[in-house]
Tab-separated table of C-alpha atoms in Angstrom:
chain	number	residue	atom	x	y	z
A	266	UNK	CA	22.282	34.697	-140.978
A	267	UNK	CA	21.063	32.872	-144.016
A	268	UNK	CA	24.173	31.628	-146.490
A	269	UNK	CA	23.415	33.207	-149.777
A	270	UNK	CA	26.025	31.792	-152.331
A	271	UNK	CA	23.809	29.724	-153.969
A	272	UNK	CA	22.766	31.245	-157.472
A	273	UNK	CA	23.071	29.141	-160.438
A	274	UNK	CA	23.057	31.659	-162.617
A	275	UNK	CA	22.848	35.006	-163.966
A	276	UNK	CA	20.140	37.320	-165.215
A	277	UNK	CA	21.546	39.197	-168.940
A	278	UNK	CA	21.500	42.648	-168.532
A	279	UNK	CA	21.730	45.204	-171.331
A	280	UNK	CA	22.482	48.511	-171.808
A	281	UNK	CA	18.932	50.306	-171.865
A	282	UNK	CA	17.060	48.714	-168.904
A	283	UNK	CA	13.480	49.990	-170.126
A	284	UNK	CA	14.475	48.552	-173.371
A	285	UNK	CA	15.561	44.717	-171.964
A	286	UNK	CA	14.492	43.220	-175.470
A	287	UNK	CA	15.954	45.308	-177.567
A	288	UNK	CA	12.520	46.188	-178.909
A	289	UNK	CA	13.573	50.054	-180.135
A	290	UNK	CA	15.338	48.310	-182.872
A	291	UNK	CA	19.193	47.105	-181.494
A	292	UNK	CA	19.816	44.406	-179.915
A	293	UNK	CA	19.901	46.233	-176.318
A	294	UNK	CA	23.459	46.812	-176.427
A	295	UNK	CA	22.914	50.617	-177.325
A	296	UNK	CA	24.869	50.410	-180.732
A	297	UNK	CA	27.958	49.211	-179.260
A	298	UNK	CA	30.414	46.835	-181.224
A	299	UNK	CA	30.477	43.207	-179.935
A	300	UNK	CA	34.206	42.961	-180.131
A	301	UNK	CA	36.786	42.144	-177.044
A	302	UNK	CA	35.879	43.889	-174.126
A	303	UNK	CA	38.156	45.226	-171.280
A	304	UNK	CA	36.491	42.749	-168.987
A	305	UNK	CA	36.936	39.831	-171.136
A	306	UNK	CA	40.114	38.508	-169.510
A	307	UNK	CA	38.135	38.074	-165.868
A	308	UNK	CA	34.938	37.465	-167.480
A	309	UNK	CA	34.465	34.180	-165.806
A	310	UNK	CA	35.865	35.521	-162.579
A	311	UNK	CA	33.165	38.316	-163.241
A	312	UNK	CA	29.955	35.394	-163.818
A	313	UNK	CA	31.146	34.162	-160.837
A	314	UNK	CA	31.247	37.218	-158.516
A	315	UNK	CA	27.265	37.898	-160.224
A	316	UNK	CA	26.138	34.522	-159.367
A	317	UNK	CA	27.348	35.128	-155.491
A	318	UNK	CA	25.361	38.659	-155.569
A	319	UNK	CA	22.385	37.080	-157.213
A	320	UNK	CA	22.769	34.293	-154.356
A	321	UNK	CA	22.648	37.764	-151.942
A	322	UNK	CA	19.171	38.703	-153.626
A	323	UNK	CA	17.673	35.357	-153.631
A	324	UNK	CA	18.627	35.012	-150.081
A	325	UNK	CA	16.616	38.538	-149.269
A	326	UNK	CA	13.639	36.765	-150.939
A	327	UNK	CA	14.039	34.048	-148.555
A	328	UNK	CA	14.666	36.359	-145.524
A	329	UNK	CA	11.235	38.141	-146.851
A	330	UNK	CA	9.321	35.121	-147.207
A	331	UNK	CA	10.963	33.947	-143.788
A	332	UNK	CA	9.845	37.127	-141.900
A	333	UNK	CA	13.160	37.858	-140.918
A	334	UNK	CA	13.980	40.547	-138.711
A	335	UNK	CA	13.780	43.869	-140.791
A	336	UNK	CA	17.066	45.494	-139.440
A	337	UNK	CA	18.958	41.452	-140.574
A	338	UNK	CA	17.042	42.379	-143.881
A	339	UNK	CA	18.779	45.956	-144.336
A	340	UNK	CA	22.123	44.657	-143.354
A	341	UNK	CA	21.161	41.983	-146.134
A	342	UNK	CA	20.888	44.888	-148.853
A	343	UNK	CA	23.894	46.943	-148.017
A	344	UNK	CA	26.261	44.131	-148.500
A	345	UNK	CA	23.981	43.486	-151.855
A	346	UNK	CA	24.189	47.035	-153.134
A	347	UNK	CA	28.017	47.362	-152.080
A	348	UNK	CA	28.645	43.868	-153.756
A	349	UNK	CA	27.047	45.048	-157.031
A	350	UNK	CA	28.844	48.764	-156.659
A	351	UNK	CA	32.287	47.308	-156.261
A	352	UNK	CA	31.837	44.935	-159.678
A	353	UNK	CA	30.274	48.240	-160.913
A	354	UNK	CA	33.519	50.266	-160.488
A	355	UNK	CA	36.027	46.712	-161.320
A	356	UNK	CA	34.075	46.864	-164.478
A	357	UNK	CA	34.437	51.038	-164.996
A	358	UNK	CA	38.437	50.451	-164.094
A	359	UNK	CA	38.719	47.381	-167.196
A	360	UNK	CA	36.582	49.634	-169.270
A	361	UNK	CA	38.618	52.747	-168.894
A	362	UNK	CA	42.179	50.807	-169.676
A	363	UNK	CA	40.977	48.872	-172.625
A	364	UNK	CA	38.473	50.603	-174.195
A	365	UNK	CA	38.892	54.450	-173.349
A	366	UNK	CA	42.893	53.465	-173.820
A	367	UNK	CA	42.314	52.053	-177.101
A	368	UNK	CA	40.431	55.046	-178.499
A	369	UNK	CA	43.414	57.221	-177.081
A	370	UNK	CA	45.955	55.634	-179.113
A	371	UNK	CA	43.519	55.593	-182.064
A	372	UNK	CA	42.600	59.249	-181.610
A	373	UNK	CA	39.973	61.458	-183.443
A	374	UNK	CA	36.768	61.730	-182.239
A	375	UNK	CA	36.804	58.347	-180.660
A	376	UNK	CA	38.319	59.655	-177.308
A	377	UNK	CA	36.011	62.356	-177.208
A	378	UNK	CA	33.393	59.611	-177.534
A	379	UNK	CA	34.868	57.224	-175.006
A	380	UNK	CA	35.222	60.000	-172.329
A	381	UNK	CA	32.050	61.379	-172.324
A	382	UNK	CA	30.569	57.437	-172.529
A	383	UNK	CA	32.398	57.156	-168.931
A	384	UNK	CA	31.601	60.524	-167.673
A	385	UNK	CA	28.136	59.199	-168.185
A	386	UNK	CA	28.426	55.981	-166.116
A	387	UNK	CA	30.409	57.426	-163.773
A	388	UNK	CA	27.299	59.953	-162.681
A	389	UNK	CA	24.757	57.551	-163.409
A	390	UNK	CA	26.523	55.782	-160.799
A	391	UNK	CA	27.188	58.406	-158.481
A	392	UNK	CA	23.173	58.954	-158.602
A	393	UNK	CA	22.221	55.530	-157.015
């Protein structure tokens, strides 16, 4: 099979992907605060890990532009998608003990807030 690991780096993502500019008026980070995140303490551990799974794309490209076997292709994508859902639920698990935890201690709304942000991500995750 083709190595993969090769990415350079990574593509920005934001938080409203029909809305990649910004261009409804934010700055695509959908009104969040740009303080310390939970995943700030791995963050470079996290670049890395996105760079190997954007190495795992570009190397379906090739595989596609190779004419590569469609079942090698398929295996290709499920080790893609469950790369990309395991940083998915690393990221949920830093999110939920720094910034869910700090609205608990803060109280108020905040938690509230917090808990139904997560709820959300959690089923828009469940749904792919």
């Amino acid at each position: 099979m083709t190595d993969v690991t090769d990415a350079t780096d990574v593509a920005h993502v934001t938080a409203d992907p029909a809305d990649p500019a910004g261009t409804d008026g934010t700055d695509g980070t959908a009104g969040h605060d740009h303080g310390v995140h939970g995943y700030h303490k791995q963050k470079d551990e996290h670049l890395k890990r996105l760079r190997r799974i954007e190495g795992q794309i570009r190397g379906l490209q090739r595989m596609v532009d190779e004419d590569v076997y469609c079942i090698d292709i398929l295996t290709q994508v499920s080790a893609s998608t469950k790369a990309l859902q395991s940083f998915a639920l690393q990221l949920l698990e830093e999110h939920l003990r720094h910034c869910v935890a700090d609205a608990a201690l803060k109280g108020g709304d905040e938690i509230d807030a917090k808990v139904k942000e997560a709820t959300q991500a959690i089923a828009r995750m469940l749904r792919t």
